[in-house]
Short mmCIF file of C-alpha atoms and ligand atoms in Angstrom, two decimals:
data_model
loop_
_atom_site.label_atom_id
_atom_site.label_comp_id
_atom_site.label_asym_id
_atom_site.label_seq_id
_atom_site.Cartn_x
_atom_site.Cartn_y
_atom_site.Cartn_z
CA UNK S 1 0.00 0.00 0.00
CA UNK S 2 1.53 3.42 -0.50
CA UNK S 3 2.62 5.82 1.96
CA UNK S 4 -0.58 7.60 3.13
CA UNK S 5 -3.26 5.47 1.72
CA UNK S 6 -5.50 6.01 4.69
CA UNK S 7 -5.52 9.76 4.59
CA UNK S 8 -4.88 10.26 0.26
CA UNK S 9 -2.14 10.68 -1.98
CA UNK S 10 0.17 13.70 -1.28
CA UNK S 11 -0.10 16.63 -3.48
CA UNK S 12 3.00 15.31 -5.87
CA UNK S 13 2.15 12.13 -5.60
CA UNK S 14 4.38 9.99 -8.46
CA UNK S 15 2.66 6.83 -8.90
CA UNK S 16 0.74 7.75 -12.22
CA UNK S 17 3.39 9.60 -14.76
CA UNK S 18 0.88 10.00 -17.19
CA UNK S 19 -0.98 12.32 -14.68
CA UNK S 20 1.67 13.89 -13.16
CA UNK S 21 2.68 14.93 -16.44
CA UNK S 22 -0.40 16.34 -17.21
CA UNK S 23 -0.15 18.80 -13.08
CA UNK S 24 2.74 19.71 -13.88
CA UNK S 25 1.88 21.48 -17.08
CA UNK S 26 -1.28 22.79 -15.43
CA UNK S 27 0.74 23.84 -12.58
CA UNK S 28 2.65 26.23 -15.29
CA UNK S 29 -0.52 26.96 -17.12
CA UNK S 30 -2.55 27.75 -14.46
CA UNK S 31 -0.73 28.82 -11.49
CA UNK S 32 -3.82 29.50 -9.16
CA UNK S 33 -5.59 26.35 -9.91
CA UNK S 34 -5.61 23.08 -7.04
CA UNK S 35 -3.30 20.98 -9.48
CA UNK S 36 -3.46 18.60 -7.57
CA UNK S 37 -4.93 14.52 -5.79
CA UNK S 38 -8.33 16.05 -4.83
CA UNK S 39 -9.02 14.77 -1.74
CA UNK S 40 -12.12 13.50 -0.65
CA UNK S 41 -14.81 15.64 0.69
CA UNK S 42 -17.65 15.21 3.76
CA UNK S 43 -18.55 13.56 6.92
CA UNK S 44 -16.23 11.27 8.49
CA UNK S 45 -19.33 10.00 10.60
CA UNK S 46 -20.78 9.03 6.85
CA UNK S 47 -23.52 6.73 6.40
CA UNK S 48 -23.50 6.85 2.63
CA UNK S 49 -20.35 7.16 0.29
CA UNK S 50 -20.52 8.82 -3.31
CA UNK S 51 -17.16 7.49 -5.17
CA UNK S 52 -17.10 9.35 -8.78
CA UNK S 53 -14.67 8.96 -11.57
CA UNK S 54 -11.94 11.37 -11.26
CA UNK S 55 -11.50 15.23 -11.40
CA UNK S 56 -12.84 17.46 -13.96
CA UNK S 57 -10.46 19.84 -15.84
CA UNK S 58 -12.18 23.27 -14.75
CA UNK S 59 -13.90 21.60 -11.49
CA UNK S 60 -12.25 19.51 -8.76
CA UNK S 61 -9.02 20.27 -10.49
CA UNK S 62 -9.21 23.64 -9.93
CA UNK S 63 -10.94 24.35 -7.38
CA UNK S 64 -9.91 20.94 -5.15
CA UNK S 65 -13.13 20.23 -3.78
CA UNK S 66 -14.62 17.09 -5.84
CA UNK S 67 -17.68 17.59 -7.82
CA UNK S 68 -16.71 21.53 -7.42
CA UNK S 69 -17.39 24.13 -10.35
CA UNK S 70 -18.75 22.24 -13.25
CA UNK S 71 -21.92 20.66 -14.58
CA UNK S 72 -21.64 17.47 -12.76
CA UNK S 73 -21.71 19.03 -9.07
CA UNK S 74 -24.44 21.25 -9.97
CA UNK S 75 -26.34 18.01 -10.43
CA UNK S 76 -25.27 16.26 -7.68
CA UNK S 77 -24.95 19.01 -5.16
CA UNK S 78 -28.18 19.79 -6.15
CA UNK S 79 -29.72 16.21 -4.97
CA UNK S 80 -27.81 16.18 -2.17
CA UNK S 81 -29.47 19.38 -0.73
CA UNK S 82 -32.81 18.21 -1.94
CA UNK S 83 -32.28 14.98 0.15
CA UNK S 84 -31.18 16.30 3.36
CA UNK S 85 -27.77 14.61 2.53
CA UNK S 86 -26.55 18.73 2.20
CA UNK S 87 -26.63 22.20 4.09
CA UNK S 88 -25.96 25.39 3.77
CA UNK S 89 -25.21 26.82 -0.14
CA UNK S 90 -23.64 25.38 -3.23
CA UNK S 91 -21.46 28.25 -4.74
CA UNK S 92 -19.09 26.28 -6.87
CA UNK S 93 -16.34 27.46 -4.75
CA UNK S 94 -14.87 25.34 -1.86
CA UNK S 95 -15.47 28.47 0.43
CA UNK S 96 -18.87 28.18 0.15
CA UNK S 97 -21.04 27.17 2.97
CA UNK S 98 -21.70 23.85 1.48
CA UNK S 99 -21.90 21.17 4.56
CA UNK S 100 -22.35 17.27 3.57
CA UNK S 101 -24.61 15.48 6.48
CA UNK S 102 -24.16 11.73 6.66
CA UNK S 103 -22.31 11.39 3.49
CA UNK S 104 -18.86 11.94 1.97
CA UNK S 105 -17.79 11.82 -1.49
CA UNK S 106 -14.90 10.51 -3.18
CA UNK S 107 -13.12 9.50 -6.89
CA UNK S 108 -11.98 6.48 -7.97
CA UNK S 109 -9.13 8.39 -9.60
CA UNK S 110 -8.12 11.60 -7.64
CA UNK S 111 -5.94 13.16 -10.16
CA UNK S 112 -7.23 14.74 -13.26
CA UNK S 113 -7.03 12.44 -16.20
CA UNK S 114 -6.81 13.81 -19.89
CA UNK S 115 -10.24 13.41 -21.52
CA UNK S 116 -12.03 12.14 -18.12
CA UNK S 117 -10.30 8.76 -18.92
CA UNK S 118 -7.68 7.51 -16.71
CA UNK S 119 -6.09 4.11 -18.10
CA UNK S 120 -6.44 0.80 -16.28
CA UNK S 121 -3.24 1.47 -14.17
CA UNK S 122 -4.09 4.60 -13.47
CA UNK S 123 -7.32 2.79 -11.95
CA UNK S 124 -5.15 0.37 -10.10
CA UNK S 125 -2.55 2.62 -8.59
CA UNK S 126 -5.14 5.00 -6.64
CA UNK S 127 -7.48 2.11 -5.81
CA UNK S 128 -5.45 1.99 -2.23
CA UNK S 129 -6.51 5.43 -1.86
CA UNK S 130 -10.09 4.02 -2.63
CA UNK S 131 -9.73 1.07 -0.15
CA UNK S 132 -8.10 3.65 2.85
CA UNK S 133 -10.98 5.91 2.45
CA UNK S 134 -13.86 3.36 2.89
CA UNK S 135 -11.79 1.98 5.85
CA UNK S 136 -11.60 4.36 7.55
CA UNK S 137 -15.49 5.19 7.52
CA UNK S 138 -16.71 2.52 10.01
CA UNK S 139 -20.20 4.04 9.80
CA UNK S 140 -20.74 3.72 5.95
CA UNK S 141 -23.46 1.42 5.03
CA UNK S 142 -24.01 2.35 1.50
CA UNK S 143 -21.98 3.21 -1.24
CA UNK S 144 -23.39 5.04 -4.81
CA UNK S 145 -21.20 4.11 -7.42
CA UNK S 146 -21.02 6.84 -10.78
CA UNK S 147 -20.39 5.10 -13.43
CA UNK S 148 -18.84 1.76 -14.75
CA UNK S 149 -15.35 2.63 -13.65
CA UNK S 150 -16.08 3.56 -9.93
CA UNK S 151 -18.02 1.13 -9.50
CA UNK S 152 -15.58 -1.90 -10.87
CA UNK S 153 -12.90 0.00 -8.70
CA UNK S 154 -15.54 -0.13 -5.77
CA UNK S 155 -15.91 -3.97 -6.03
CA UNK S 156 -12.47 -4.77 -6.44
CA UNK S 157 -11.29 -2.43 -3.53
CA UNK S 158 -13.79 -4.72 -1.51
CA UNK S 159 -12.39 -7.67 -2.46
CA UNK S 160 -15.01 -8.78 -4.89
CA UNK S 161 -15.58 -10.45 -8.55
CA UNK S 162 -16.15 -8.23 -11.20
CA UNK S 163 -18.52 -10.86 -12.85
CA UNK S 164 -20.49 -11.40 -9.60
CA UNK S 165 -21.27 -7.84 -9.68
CA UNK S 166 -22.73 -6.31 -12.97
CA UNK S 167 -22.66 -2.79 -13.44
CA UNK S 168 -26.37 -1.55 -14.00
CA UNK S 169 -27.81 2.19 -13.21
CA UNK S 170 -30.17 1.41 -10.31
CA UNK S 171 -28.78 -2.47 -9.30
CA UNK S 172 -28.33 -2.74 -5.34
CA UNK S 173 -25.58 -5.14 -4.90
CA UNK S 174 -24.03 -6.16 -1.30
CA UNK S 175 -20.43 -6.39 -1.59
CA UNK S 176 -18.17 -8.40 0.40
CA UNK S 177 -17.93 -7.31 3.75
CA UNK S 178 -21.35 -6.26 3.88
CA UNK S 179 -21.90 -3.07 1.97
CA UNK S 180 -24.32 -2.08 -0.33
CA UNK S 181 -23.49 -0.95 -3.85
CA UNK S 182 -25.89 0.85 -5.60
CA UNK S 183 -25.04 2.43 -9.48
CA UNK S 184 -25.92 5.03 -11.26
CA UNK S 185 -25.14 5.91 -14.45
CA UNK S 186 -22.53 9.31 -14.21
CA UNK S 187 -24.60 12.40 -13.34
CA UNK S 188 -21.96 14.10 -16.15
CA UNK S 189 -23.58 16.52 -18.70
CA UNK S 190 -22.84 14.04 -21.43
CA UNK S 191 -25.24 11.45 -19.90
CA UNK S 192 -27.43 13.99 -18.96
CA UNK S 193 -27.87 15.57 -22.38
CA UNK S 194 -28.11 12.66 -24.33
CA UNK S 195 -30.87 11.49 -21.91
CA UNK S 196 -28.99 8.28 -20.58
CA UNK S 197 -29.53 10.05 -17.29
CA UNK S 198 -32.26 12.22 -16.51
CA UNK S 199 -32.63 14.22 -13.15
CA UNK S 200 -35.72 11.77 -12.11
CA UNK S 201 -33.39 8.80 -12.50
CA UNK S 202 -30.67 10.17 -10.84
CA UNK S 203 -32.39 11.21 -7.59
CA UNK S 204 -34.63 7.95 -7.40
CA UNK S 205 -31.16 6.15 -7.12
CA UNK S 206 -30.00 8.22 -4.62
CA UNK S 207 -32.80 8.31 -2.53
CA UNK S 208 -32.69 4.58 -2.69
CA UNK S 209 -29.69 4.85 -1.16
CA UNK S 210 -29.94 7.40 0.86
CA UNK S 211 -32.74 5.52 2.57
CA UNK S 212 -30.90 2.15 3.16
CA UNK S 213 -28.07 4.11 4.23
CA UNK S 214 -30.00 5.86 7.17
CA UNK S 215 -32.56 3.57 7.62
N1 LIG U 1 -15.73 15.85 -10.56
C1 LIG U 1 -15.31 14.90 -9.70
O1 LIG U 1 -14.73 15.17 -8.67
N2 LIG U 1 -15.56 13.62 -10.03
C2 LIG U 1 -16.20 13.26 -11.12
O2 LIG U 1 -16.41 12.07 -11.34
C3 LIG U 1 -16.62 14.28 -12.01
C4 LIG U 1 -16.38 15.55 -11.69
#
């Protein structure tokens, strides 16, 4: 496991060259930006866990908060507030007085990958960063998985068979270990606009979870 697993990847972490390629030049680019392993945001009394993909170029990226500044948050953040998962404001800006109740949200990948799509070792080398979180939440009950890739890297940090556990927006599963997976497709504005996910889908799934979660 690397060094820090439990608490996330430093800010230069090295495992990934691909992606530290890719901060660096941001880092020159964009001096201000977070450039940086986003780290995970929320509760650490959290009931329910969110794990997304990775960081978005002019989101989490820059601003270091996941989820944080671009069409994607404003979806989820949106459904959190609506389902008492949330408090306070959604600004788009980590200073905001955003609070997460019960929940905590994570990536699968916590550096920015070009074109949203970090390779399969790219997967693989932050997945300890995946497993440390969840450990170290002894009250989560209920994970939401967005998307194919967080949720394969959700049922392998767990210990479990990809072909036990097929992907599927809306499937419950119960990993090993006890927890309960249940996907959704991406709330990204691709899926949104091309009507693979529509804002009624998205918060019946979370709803379902929120509700096994806290129940
Ligand atoms: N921002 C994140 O932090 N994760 C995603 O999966 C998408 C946007």
């Amino acid at each position: 496991m690397p060094t820090g697993a439990a608490s996330g990847p430093s800010r230069d972490c090295p495992l990934c060259p691909r992606l530290v390629g890719l901060r660096l030049s941001l880092r020159e680019q964009h001096p201000a930006w977070f450039n940086a392993p986003v780290p995970s945001f929320g509760d650490p009394a959290a009931r329910l866990v969110i794990v997304g993909l990775a960081p978005g170029l002019n989101g989490a990226n820059r601003t270091g908060r996941p989820f944080t500044g671009d069409y994607a948050g404003d979806l989820l953040y949106r459904t959190l507030l609506k389902l008492g998962l949330a408090t306070g404001e959604y600004r788009a800006d980590p200073q905001d007085s955003l609070t997460l109740v019960g929940c905590l949200i994570t990536n699968a990948v916590r550096c920015l990958p070009p074109a949203n799509k970090p390779l399969p070792e790219e997967i693989a080398a932050c997945r300890p960063f995946l497993t440390g979180q969840l450990d170290a939440l002894p009250s989560a009950r209920a994970i939401v998985a967005l998307g194919r890739i967080a949720h394969e890297s959700v049922v392998r940090s767990r210990g479990g068979r990809l072909k036990d556990y097929p992907f599927g927006h809306g499937a419950p599963h119960t990993l090993p270990g006890g927890l309960r997976l249940f996907d959704s497709y991406h709330c990204s504005r691709y899926n949104t606009n091309t009507g693979r996910l529509t804002e009624t889908m998205f918060v019946e799934v979370m709803t379902a979870a929120r509700d096994f979660a806290l129940a």
